[in-house]
CSV table of N, CA and C in Angstrom, one decimal:
chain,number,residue,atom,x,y,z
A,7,UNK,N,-18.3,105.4,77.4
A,7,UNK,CA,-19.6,104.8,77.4
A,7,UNK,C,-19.4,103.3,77.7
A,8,UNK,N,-20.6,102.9,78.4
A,8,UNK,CA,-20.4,101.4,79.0
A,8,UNK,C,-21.5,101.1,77.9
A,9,UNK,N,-21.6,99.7,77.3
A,9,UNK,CA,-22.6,99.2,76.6
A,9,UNK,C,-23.3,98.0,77.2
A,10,UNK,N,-24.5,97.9,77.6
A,10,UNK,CA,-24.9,96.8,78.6
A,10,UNK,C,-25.7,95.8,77.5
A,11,UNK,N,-25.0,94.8,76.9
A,11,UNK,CA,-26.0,93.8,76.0
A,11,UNK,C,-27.1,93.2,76.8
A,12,UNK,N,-28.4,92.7,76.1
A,12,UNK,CA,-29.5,92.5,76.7
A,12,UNK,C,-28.8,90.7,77.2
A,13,UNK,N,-27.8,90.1,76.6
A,13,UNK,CA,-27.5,89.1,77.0
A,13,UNK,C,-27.1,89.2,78.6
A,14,UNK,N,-26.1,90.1,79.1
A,14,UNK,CA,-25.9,90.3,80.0
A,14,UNK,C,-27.0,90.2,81.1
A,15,UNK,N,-27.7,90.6,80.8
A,15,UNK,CA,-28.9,91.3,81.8
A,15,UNK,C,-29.5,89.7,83.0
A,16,UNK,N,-29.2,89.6,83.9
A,16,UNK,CA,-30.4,88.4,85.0
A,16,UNK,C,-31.4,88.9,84.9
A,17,UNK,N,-32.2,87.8,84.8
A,17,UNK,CA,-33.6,88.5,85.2
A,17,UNK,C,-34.0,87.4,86.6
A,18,UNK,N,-34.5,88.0,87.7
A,18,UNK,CA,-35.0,87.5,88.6
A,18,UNK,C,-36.4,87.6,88.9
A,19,UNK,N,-36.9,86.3,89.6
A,19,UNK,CA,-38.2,86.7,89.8
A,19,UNK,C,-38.6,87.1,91.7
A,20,UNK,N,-38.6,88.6,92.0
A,20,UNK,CA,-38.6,88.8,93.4
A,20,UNK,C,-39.9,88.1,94.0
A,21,UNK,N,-40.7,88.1,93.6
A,21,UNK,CA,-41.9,87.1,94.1
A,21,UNK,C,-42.6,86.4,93.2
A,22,UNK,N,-43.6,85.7,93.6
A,22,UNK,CA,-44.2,85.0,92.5
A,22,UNK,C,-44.9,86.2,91.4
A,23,UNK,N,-44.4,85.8,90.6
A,23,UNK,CA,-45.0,86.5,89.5
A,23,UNK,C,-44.7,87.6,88.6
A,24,UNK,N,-43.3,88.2,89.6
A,24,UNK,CA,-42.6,89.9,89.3
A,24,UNK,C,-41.5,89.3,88.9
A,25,UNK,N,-41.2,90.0,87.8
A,25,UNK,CA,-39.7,89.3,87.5
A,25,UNK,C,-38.5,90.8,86.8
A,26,UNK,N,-37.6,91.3,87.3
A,26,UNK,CA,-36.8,92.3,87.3
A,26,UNK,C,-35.7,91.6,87.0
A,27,UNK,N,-35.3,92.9,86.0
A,27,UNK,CA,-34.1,92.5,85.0
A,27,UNK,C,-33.5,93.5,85.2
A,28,UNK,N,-31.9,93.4,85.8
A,28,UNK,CA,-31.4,95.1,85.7
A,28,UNK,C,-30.7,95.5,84.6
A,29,UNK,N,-30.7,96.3,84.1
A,29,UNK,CA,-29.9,96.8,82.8
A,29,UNK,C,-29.0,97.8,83.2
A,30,UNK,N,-28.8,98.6,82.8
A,30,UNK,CA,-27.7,99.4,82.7
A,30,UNK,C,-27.6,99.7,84.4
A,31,UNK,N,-26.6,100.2,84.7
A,31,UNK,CA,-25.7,100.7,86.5
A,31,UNK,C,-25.0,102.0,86.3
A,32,UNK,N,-25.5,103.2,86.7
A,32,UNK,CA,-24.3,104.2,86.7
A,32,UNK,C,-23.8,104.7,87.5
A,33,UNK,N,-22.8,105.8,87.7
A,33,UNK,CA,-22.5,106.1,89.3
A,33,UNK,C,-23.8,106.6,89.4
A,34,UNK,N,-24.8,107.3,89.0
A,34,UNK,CA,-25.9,108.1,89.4
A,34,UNK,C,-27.2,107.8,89.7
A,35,UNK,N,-27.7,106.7,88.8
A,35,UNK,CA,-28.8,106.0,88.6
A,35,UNK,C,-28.4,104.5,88.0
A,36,UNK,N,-29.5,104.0,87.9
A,36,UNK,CA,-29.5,102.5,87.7
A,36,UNK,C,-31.3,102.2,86.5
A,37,UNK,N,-31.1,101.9,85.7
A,37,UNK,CA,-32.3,101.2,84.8
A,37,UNK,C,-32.7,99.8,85.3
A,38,UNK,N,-33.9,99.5,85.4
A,38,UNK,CA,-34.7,97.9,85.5
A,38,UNK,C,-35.6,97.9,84.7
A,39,UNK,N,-35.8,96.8,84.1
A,39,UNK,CA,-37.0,96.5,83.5
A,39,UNK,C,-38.0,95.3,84.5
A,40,UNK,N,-39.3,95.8,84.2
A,40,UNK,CA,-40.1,94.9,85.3
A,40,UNK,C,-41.1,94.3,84.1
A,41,UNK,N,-41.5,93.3,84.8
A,41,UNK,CA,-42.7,92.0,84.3
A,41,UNK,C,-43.6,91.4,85.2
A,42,UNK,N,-45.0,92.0,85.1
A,42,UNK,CA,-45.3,91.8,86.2
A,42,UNK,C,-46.9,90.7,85.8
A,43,UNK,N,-46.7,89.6,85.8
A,43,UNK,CA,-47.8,88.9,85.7
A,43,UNK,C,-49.6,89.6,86.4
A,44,UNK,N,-50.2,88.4,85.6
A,44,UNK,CA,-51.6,88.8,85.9
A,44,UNK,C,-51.9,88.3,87.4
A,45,UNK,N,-52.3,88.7,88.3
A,45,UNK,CA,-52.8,88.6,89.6
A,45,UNK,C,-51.6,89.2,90.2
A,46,UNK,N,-50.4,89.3,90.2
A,46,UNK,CA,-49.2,89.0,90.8
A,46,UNK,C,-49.3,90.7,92.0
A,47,UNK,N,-48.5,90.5,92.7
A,47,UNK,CA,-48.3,91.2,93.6
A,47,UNK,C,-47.0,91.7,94.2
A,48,UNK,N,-46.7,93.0,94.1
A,48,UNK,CA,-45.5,93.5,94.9
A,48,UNK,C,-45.6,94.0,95.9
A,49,UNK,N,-45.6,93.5,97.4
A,49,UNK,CA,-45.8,93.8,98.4
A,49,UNK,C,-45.2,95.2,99.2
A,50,UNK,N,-46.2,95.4,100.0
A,50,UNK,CA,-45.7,97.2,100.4
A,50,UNK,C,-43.9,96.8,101.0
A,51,UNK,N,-43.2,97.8,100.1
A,51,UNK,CA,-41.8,98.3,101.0
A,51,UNK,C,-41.3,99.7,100.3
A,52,UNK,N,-40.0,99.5,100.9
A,52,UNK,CA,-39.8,101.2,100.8
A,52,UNK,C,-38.2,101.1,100.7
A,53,UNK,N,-37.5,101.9,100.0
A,53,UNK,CA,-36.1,101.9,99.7
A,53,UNK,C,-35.2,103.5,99.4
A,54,UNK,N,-34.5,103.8,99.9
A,54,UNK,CA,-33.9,104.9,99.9
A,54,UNK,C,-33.5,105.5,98.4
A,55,UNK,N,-33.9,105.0,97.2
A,55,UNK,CA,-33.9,105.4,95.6
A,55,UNK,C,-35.6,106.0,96.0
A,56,UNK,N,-35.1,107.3,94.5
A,56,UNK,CA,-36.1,107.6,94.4
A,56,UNK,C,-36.5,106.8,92.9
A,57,UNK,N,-37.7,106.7,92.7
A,57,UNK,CA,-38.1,105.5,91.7
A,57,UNK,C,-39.0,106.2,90.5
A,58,UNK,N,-38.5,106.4,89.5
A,58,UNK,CA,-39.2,106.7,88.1
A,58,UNK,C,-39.4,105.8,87.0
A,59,UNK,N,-40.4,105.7,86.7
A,59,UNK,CA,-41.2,104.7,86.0
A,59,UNK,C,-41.8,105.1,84.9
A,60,UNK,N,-42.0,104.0,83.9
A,60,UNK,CA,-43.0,104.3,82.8
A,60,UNK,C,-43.4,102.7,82.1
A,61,UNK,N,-44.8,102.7,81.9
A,61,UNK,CA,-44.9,101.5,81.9
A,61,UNK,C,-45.9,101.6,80.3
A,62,UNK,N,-45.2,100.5,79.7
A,62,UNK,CA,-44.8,100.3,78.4
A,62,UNK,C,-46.3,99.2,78.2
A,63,UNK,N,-46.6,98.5,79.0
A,63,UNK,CA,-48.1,97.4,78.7
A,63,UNK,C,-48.5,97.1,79.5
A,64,UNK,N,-50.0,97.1,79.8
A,64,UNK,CA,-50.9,96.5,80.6
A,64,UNK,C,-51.0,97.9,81.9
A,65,UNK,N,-51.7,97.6,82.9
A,65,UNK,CA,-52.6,98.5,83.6
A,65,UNK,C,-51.9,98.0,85.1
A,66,UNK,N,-51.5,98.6,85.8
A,66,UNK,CA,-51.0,98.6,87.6
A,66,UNK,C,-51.5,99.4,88.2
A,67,UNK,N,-51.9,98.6,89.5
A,67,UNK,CA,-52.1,99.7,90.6
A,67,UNK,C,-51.4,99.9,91.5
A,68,UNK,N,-51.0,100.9,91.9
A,68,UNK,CA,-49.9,101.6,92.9
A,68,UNK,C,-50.3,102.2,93.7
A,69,UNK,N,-49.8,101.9,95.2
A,69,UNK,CA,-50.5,102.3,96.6
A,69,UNK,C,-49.5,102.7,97.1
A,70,UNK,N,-49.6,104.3,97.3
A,70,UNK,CA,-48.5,104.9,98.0
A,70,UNK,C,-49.6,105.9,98.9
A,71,UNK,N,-49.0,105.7,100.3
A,71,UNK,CA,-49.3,106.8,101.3
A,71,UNK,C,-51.1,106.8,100.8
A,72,UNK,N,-51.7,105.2,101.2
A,72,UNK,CA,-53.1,105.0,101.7
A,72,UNK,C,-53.9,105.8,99.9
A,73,UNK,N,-53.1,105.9,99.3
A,73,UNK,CA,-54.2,106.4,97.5
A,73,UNK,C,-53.1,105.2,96.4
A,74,UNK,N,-54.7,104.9,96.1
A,74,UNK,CA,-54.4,104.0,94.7
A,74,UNK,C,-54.3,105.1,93.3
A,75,UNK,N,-53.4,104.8,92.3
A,75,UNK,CA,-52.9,105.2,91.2
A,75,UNK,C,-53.3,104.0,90.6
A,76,UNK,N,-53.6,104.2,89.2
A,76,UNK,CA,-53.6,103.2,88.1
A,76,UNK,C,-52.7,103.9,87.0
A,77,UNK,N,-51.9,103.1,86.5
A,77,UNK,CA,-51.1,103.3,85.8
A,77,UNK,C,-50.4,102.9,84.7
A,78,UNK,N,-51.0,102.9,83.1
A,78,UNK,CA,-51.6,102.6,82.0
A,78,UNK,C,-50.2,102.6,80.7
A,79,UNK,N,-50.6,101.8,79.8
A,79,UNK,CA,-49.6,102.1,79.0
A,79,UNK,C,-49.2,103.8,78.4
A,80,UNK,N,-48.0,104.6,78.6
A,80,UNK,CA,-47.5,105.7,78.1
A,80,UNK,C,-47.6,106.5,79.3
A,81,UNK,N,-48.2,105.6,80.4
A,81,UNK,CA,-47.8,106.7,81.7
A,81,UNK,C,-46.9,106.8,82.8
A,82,UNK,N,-46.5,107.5,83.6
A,82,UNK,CA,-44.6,107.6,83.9
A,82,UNK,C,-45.4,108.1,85.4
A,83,UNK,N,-44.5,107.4,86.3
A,83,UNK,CA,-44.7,107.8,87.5
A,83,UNK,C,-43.4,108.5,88.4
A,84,UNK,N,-43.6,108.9,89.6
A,84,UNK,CA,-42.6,109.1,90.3
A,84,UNK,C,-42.8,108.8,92.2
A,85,UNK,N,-41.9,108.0,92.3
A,85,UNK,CA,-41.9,107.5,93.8
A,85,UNK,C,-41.0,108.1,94.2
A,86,UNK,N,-41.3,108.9,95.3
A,86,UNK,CA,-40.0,109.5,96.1
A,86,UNK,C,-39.4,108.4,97.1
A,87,UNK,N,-38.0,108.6,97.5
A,87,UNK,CA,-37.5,107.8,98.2
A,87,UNK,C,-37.7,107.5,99.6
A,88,UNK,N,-37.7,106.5,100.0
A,88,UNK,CA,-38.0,106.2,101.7
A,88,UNK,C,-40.1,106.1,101.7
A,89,UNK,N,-40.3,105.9,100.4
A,89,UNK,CA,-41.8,106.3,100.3
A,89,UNK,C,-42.4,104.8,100.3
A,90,UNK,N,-43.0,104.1,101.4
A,90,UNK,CA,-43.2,103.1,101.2
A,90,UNK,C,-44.8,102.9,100.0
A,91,UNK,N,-44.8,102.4,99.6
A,91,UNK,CA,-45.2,101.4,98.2
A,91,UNK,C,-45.5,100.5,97.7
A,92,UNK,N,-46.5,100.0,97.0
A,92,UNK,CA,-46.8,98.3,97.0
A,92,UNK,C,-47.6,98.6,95.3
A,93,UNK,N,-47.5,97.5,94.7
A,93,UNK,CA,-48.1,97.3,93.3
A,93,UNK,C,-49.2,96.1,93.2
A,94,UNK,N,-50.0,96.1,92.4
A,94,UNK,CA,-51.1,95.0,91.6
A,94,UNK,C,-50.9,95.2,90.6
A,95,UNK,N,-50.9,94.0,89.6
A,95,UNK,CA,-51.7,93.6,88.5
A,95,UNK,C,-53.0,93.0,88.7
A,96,UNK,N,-54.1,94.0,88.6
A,96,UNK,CA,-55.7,93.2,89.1
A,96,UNK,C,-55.8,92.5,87.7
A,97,UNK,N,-55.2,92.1,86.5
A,97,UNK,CA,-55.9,91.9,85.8
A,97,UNK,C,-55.2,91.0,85.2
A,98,UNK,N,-55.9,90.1,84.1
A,98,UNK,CA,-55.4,89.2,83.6
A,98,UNK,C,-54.1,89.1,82.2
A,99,UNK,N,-53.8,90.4,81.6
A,99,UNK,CA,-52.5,90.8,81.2
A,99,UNK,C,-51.3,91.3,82.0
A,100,UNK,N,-50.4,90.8,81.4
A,100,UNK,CA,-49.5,91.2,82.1
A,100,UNK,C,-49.0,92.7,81.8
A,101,UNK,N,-48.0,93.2,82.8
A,101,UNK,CA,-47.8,94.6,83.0
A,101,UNK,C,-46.2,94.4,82.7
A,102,UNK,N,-45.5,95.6,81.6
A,102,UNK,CA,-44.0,95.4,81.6
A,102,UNK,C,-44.0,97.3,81.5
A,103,UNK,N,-42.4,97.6,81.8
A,103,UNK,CA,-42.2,98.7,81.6
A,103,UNK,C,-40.9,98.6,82.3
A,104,UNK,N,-40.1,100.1,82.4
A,104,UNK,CA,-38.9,100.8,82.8
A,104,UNK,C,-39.1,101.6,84.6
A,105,UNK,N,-37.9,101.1,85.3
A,105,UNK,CA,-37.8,101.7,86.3
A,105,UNK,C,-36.4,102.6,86.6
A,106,UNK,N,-36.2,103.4,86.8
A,106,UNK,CA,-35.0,103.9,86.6
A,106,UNK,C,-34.9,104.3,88.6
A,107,UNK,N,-33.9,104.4,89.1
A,107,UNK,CA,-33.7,104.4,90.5
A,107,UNK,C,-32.4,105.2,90.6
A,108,UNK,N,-32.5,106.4,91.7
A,108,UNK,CA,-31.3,107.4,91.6
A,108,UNK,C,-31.2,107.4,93.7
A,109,UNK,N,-30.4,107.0,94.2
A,109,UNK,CA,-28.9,106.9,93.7
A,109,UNK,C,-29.3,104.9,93.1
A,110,UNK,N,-27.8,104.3,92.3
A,110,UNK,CA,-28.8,103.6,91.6
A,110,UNK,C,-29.0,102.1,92.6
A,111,UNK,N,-29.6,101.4,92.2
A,111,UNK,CA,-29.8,99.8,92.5
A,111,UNK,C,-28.9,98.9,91.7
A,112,UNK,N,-28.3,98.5,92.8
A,112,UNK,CA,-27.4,97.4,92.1
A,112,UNK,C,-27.2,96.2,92.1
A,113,UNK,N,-28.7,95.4,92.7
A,113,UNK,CA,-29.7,94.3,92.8
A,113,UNK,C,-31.0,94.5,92.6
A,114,UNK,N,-31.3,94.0,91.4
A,114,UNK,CA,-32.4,93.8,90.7
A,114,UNK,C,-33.3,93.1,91.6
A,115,UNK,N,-33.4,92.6,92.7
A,115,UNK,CA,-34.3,91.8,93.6
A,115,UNK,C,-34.6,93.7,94.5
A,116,UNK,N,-35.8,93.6,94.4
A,116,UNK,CA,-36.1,94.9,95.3
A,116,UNK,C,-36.1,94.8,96.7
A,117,UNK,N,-36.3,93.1,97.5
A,117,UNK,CA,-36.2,93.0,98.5
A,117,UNK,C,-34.8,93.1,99.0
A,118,UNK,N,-33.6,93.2,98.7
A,118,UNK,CA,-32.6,93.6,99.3
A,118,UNK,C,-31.7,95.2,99.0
């Protein structure tokens, strides 16, 4: 077992307002935690992980393949990979939750 203390963890902020923390790395998948301020935006891209989610506070919108998703505290998504994608926070709380990415991410900045 590898133990990943929360000390360890960077957190970066990939654009104004989104800020990813990576947590644990395995050969198979990879965990992130995301923070995504109020207005803030994750612009459309696309990445060869498939992307499973669940988001723990506040409300996101998710634009995959031209349909919006809203996506609420206790609800879990799934992004296939190569699937391009973009996020909102329309609202004035912020949005946090868990991303899990298979095969994994091993840079917490999504743009690289």
């Amino acid at each position: 077992m590898q133990e990943v203390p929360q000390a360890a963890s960077e957190t970066v902020e990939a654009v104004d307002g989104v800020h990813l923390t990576r947590l644990a790395v395995g050969e198979a998948m990879s965990v992130q935690h995301f923070h995504i301020e109020g207005g803030a935006v994750v612009p459309e891209h696309d990445h060869p992980h498939e992307q499973v989610g669940f988001v723990v506070h506040g409300t996101a919108t998710f634009e995959v393949d031209g349909e919006e998703y809203v996506i609420g505290p206790g609800d879990s998504y799934v992004i296939p990979g190569d699937e391009p994608h973009r996020v909102e926070n329309r609202t004035d709380e912020p949005v946090s939750g868990i991303d899990v990415f298979s095969p994994p991410r091993t840079d917490a900045d999504w743009r690289d």
